[in-house]
PDB file of C-alpha atoms in Angstrom:
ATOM      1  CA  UNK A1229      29.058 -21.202 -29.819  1.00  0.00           C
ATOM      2  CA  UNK A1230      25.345 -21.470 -29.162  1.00  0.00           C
ATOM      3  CA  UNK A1231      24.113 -24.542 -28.008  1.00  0.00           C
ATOM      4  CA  UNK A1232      21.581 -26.477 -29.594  1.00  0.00           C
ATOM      5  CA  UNK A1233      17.707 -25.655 -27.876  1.00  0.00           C
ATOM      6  CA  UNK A1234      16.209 -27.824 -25.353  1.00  0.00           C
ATOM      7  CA  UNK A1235      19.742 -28.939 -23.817  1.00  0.00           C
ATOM      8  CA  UNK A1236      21.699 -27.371 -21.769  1.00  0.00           C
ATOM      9  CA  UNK A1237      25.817 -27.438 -21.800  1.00  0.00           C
ATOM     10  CA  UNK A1238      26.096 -29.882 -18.976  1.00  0.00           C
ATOM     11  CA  UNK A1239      24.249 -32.547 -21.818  1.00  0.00           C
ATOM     12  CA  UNK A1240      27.345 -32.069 -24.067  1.00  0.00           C
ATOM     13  CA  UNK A1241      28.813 -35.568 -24.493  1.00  0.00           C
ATOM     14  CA  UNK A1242      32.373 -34.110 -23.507  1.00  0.00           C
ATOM     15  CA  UNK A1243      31.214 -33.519 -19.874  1.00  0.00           C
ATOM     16  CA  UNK A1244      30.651 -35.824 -17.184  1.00  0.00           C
ATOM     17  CA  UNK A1245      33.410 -38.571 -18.617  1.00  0.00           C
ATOM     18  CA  UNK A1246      30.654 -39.698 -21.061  1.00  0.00           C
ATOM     19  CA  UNK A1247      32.873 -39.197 -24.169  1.00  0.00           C
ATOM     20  CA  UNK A1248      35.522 -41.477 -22.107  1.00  0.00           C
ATOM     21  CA  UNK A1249      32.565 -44.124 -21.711  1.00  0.00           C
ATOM     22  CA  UNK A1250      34.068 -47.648 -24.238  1.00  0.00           C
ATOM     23  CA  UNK A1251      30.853 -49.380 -23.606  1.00  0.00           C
ATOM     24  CA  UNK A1252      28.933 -50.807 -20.888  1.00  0.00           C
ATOM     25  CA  UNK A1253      28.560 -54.346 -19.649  1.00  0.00           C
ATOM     26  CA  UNK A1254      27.458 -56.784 -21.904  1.00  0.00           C
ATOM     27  CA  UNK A1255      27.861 -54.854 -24.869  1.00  0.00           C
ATOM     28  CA  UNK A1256      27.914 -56.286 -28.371  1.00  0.00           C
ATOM     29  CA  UNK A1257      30.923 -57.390 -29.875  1.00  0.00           C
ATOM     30  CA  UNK A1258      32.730 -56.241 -32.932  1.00  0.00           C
ATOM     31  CA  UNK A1259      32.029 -52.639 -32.068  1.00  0.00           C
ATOM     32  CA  UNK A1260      33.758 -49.859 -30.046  1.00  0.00           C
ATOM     33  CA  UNK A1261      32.931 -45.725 -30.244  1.00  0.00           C
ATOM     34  CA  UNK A1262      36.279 -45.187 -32.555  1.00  0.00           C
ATOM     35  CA  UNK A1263      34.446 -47.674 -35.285  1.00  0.00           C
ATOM     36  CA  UNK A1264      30.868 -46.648 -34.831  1.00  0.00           C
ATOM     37  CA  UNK A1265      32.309 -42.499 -35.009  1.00  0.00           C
ATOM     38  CA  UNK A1266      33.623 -42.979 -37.936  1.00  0.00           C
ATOM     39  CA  UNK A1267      30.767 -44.640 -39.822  1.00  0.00           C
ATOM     40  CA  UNK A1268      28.688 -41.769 -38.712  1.00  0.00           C
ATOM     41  CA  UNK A1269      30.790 -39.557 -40.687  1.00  0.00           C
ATOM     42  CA  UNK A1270      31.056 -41.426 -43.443  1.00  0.00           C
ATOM     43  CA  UNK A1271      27.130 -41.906 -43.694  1.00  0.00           C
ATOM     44  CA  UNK A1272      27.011 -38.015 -42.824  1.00  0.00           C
ATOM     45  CA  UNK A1273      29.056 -37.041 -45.715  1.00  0.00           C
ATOM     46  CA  UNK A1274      27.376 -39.878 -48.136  1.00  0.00           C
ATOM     47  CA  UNK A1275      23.612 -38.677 -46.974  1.00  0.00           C
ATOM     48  CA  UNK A1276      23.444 -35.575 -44.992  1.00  0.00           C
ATOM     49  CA  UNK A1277      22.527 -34.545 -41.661  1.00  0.00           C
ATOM     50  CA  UNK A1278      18.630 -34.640 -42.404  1.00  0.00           C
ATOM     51  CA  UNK A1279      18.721 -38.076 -42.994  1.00  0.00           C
ATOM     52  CA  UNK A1280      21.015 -39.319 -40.504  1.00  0.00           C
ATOM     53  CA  UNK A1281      19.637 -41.608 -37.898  1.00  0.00           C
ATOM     54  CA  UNK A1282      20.386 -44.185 -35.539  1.00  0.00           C
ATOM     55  CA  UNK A1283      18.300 -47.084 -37.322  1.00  0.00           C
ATOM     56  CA  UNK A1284      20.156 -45.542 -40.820  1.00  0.00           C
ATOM     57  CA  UNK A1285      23.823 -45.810 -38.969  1.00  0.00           C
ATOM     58  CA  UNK A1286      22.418 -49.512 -37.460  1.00  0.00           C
ATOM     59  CA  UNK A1287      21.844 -50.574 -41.133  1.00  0.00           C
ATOM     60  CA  UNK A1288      25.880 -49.253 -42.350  1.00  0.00           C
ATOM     61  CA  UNK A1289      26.807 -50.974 -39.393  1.00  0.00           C
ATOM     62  CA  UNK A1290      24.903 -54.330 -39.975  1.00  0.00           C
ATOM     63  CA  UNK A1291      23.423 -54.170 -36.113  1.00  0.00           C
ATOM     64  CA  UNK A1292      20.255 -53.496 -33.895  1.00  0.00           C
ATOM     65  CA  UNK A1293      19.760 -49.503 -33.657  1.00  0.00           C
ATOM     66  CA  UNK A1294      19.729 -50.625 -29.902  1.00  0.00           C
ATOM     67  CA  UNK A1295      23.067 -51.892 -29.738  1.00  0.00           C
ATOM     68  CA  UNK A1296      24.643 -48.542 -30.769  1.00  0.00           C
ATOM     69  CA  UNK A1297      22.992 -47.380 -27.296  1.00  0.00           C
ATOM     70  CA  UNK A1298      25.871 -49.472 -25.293  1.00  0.00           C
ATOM     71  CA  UNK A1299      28.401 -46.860 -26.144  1.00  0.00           C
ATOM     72  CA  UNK A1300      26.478 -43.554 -26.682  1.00  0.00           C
ATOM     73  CA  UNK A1301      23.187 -42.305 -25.097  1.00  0.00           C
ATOM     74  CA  UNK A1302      21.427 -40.275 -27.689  1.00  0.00           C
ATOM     75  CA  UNK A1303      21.779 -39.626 -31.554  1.00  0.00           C
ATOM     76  CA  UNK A1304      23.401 -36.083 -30.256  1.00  0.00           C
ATOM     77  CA  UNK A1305      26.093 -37.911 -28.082  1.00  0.00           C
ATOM     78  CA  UNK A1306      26.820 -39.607 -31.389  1.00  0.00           C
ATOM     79  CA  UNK A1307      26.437 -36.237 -33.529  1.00  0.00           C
ATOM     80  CA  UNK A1308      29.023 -34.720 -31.288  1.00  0.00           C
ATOM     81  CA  UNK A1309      31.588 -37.135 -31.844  1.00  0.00           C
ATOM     82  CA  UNK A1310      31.693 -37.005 -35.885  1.00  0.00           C
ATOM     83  CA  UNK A1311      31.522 -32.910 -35.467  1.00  0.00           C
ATOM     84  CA  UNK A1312      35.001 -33.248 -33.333  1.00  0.00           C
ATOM     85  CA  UNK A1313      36.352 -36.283 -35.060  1.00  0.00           C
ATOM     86  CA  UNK A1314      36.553 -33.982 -38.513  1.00  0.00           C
ATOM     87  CA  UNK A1315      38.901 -32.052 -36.644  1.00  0.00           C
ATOM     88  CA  UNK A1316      41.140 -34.749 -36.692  1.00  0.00           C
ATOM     89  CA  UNK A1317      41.855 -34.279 -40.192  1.00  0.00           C
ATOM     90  CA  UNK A1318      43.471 -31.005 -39.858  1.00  0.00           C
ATOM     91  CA  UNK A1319      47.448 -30.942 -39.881  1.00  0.00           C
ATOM     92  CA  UNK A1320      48.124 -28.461 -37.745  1.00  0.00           C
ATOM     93  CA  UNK A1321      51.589 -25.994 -37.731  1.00  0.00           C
ATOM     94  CA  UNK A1322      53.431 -25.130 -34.304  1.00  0.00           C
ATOM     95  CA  UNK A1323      53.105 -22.049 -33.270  1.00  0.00           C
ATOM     96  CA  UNK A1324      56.441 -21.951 -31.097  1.00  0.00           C
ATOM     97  CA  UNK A1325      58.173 -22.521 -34.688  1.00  0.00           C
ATOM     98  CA  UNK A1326      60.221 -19.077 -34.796  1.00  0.00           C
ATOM     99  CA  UNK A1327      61.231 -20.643 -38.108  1.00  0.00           C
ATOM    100  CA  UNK A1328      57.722 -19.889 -39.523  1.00  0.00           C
ATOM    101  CA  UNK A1329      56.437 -16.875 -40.168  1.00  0.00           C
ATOM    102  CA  UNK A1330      52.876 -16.586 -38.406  1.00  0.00           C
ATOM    103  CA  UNK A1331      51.372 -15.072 -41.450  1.00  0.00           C
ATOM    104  CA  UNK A1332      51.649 -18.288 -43.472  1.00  0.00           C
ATOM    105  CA  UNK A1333      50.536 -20.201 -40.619  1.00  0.00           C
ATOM    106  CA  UNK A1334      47.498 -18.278 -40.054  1.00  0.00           C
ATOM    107  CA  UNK A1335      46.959 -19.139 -44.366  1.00  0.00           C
ATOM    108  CA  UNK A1336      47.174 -22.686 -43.683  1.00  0.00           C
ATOM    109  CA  UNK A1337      45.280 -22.253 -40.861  1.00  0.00           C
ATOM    110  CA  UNK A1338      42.312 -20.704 -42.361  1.00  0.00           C
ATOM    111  CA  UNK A1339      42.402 -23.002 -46.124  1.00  0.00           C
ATOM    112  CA  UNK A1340      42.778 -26.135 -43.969  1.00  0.00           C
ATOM    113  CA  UNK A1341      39.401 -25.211 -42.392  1.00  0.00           C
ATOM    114  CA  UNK A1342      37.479 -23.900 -45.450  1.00  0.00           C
ATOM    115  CA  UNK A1343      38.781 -27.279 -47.099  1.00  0.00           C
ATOM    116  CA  UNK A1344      37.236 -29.099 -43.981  1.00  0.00           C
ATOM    117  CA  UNK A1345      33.794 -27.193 -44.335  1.00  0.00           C
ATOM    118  CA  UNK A1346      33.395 -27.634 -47.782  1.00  0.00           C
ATOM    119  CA  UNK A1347      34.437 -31.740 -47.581  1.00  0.00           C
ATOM    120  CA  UNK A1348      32.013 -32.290 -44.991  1.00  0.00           C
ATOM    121  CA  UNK A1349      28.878 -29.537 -45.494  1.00  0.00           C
ATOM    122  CA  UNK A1350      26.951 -31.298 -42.202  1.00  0.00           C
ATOM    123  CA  UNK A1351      29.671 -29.852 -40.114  1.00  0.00           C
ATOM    124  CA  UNK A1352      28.776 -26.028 -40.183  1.00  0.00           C
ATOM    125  CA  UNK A1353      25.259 -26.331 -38.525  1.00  0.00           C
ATOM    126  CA  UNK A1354      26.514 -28.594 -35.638  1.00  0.00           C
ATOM    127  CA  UNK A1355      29.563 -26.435 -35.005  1.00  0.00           C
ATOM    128  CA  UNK A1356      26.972 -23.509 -33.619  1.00  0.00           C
ATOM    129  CA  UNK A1357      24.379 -26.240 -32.258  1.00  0.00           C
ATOM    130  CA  UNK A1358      26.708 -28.171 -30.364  1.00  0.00           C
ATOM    131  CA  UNK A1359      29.392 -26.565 -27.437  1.00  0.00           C
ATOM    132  CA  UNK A1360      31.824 -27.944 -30.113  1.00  0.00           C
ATOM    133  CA  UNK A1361      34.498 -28.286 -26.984  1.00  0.00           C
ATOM    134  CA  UNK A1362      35.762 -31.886 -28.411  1.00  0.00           C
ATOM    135  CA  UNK A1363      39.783 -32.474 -27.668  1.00  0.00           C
ATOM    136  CA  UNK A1364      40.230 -32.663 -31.537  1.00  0.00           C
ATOM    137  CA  UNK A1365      38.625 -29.251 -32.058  1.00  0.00           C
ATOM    138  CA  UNK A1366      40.083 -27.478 -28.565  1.00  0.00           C
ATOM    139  CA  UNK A1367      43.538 -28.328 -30.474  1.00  0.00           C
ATOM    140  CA  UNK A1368      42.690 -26.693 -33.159  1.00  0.00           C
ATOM    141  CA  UNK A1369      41.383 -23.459 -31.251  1.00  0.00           C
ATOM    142  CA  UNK A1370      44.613 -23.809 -29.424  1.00  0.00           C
ATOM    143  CA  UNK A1371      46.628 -23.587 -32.178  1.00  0.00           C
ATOM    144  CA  UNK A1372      44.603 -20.375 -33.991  1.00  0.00           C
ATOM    145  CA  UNK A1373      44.968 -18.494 -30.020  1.00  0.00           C
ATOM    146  CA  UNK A1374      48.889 -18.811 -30.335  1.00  0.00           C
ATOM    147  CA  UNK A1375      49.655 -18.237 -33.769  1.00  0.00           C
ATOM    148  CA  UNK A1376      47.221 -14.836 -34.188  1.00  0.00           C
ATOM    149  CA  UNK A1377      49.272 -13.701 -30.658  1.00  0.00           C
ATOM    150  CA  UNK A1378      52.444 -14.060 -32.276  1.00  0.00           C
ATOM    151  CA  UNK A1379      51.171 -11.277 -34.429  1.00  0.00           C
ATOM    152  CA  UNK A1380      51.953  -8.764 -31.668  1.00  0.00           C
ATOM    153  CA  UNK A1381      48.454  -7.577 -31.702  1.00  0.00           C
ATOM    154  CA  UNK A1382      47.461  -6.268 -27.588  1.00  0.00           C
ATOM    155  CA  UNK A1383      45.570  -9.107 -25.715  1.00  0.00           C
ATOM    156  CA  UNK A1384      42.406  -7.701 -25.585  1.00  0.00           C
ATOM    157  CA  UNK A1385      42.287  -7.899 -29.962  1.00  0.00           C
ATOM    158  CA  UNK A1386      43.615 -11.155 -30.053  1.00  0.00           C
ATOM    159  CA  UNK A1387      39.769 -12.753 -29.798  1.00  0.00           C
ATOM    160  CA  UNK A1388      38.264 -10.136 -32.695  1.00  0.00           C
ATOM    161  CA  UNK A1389      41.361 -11.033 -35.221  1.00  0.00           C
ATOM    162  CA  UNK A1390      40.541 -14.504 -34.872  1.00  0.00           C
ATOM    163  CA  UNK A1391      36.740 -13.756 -35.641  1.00  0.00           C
ATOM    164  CA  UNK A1392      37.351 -11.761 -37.721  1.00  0.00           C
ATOM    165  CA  UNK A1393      39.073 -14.164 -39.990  1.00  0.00           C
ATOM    166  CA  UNK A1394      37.673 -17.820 -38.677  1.00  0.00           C
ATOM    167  CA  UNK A1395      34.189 -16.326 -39.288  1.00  0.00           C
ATOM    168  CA  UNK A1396      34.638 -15.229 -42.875  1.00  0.00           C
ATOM    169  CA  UNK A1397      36.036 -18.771 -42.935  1.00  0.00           C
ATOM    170  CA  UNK A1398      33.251 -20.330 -42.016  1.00  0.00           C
ATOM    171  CA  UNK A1399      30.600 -18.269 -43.856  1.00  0.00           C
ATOM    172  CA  UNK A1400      32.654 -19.155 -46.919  1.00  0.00           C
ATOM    173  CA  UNK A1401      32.942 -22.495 -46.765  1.00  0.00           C
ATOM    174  CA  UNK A1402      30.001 -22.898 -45.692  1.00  0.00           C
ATOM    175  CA  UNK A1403      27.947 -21.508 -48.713  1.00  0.00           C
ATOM    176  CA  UNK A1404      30.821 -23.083 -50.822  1.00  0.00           C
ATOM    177  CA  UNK A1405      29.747 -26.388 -49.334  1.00  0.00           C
ATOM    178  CA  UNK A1406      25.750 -25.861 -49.876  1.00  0.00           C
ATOM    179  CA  UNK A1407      26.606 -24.694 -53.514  1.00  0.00           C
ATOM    180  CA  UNK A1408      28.445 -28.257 -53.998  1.00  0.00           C
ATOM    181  CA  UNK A1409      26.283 -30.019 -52.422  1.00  0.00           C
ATOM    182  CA  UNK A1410      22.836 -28.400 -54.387  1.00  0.00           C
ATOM    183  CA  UNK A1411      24.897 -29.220 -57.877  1.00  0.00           C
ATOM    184  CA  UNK A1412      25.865 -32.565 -56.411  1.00  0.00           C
ATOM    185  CA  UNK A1413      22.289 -34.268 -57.646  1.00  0.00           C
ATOM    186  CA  UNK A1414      22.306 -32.151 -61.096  1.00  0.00           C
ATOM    187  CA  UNK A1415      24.792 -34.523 -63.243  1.00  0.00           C
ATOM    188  CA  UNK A1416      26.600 -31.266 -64.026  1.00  0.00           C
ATOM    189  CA  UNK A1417      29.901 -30.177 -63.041  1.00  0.00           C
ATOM    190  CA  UNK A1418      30.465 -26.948 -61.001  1.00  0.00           C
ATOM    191  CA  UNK A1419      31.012 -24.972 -64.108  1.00  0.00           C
ATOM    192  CA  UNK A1420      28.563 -26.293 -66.265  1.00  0.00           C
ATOM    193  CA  UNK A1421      25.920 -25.014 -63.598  1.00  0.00           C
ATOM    194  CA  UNK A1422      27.241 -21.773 -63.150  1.00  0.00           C
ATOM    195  CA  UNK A1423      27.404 -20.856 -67.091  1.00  0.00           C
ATOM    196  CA  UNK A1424      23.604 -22.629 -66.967  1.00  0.00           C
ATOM    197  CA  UNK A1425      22.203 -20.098 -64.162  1.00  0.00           C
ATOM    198  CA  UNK A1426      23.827 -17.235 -65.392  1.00  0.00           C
ATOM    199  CA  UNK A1427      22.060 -17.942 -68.346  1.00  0.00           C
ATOM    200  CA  UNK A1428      19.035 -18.057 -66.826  1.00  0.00           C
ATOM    201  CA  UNK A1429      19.787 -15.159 -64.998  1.00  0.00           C
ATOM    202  CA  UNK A1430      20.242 -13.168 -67.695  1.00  0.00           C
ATOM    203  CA  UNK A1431      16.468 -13.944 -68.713  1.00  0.00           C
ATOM    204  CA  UNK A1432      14.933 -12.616 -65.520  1.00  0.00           C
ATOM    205  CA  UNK A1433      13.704  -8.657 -65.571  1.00  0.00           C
ATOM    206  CA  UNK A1434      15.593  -7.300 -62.599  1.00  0.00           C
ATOM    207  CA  UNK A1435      18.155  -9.000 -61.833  1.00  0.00           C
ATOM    208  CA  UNK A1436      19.384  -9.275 -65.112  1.00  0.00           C
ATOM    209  CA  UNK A1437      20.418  -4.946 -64.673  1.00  0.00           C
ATOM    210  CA  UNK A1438      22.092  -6.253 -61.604  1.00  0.00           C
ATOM    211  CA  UNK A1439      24.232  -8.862 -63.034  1.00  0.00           C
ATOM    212  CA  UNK A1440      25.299  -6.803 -66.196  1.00  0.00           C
ATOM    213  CA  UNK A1441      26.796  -4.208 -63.420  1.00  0.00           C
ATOM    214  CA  UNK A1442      28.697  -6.907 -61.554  1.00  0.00           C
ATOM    215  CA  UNK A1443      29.842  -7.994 -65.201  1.00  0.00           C
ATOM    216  CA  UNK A1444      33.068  -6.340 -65.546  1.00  0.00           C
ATOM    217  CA  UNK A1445      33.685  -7.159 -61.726  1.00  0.00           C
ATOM    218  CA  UNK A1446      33.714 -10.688 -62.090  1.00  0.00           C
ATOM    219  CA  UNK A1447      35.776 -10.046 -65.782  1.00  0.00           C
ATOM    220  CA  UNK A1448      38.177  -8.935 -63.704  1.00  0.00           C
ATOM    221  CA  UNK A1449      38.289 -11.168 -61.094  1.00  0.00           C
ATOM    222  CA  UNK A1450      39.951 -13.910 -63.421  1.00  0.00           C
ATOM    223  CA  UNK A1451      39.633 -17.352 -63.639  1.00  0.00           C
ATOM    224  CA  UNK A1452      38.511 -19.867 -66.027  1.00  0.00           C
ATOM    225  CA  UNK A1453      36.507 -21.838 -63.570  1.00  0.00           C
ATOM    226  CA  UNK A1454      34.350 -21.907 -60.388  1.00  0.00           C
ATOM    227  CA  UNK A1455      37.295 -23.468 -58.702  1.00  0.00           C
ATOM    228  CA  UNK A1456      39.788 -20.862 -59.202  1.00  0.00           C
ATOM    229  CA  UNK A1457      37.229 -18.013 -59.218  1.00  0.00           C
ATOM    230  CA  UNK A1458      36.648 -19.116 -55.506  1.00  0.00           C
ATOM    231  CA  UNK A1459      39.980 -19.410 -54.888  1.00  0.00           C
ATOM    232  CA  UNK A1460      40.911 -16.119 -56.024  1.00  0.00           C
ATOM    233  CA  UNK A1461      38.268 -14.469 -53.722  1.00  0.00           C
ATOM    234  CA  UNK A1462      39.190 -16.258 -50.851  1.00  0.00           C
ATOM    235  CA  UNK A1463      42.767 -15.911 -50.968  1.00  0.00           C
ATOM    236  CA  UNK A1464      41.982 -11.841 -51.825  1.00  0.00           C
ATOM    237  CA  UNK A1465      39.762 -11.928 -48.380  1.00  0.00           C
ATOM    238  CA  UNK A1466      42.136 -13.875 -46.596  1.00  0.00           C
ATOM    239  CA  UNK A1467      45.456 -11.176 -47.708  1.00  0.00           C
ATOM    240  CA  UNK A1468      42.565  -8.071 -46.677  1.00  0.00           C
ATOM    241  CA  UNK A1469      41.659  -9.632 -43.212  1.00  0.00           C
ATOM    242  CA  UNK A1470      45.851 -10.205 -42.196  1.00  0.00           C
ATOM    243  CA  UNK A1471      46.477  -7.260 -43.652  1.00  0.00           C
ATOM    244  CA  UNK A1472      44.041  -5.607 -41.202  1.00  0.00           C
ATOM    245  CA  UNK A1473      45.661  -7.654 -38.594  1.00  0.00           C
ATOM    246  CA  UNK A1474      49.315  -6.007 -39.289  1.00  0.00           C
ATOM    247  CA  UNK A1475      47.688  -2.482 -39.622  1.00  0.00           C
ATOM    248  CA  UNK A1476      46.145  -2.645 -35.775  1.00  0.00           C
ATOM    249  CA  UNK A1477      49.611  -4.157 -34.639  1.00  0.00           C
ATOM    250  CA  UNK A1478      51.320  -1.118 -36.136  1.00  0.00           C
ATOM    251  CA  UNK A1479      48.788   1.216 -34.676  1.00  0.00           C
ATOM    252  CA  UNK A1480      49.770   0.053 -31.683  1.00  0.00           C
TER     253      UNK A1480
END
């Protein structure tokens, strides 16, 4: 992951036992890191990242911006912990389960995080800003590293398979999430907007050729709403990139 400019890895909040830090002397009572975390990502998913602060997360809290400095020592310390914290969230399979086919795991894998993008559309910048090496989301990596080797695939391909597919993941939940989120202030539902811009689409010189090609495409793609035609496509991605996954384990 790239980190974010101006700072360099040794200022990730995971090094140096700062994420272990509860607070220093004489800090205010009736808050610890676990409480002020998770108001961070409740204020991040209510407002967005762009206006997230520390006076904003002061006000939730009902306290002095300054006390929120007694447990973390800049707003990115504090960014850093809601990215991992999400991570939490995520049930995640065992891959020493013989019982389970890795295949299926890989699925839930892969849905669990699109799922996670989409519910929380702040995460997807941090997770290339920040080193993103949180013990939440180092489980999680864990996990994907010994599930995609019980595919059989050589050692050196195991890192590209899981690009391959955690990548598409991310791209697609993450314009999933920005398409949510841009409807989110329209008072229409997802499929209300999509029948409106088509619409509108269909008025503009151009584009409107372009969209009566990819007509009998999306006619065929199924689906009676934005939901499952999402769905659909993502499952159909997710089937081509494991199937590409098999094909290099038979070639050996």
């Amino acid at each position: 992951m790239t980190k974010q400019a101006g700072r360099s890895a040794r200022d990730s909040v995971w090094l140096e036992g700062r994420a272990r830090r509860g607070g220093r002397s004489g800090q205010p009572s009736g808050l610890d890191r676990e409480r002020i975390t998770a108001a961070s990502v409740r204020l991040l998913d209510a407002e967005g990242l762009a206006k997230f602060s520390m006076r904003r997360l002061a006000a939730e809290l009902n306290v002095t911006a300054m006390s929120l400095y007694w447990y973390v020592d800049t707003k990115d310390d504090l960014l850093e912990l809601a990215l991992d914290a999400t991570y939490a969230e995520l049930r995640l399979p065992d891959p020493e389960n013989a019982d389970e086919d890795w295949r299926e795991q890989l699925r839930a894998l892969a849905t669990a995080y699109r799922a996670q993008l989409v519910r929380h559309p702040w995460l997807s910048p941090l997770a290339g800003r920040f080193l993103n090496i949180g013990p939440n989301s180092l489980a999680f990596s864990r996990v994907i590293q010994r599930v995609v080797r019980r595919a059989g695939l050589p050692a050196h391909g195991v890192t590209g398979a899981i690009s391959a597919v955690f990548q598409f993941v991310y791209g697609f939940g993450t314009i999933e999430g920005h398409f949510l989120t841009r409807i989110a202030d329209t008072g229409l539902s997802p499929d209300e907007y999509f029948e409106q811009a088509m619409s509108m689409v269909d008025e503009v010189p151009g584009t409107a050729d372009v969209m009566r090609e990819s007509k009998d495409l999306m006619a065929a793609r199924g689906g009676d709403t934005v939901a499952e035609m999402l769905d659909r496509d993502f499952t159909f991605a997710l089937d081509l990139l494991i199937a590409g996954i098999e094909a290099m384990v038979t070639r050996g």
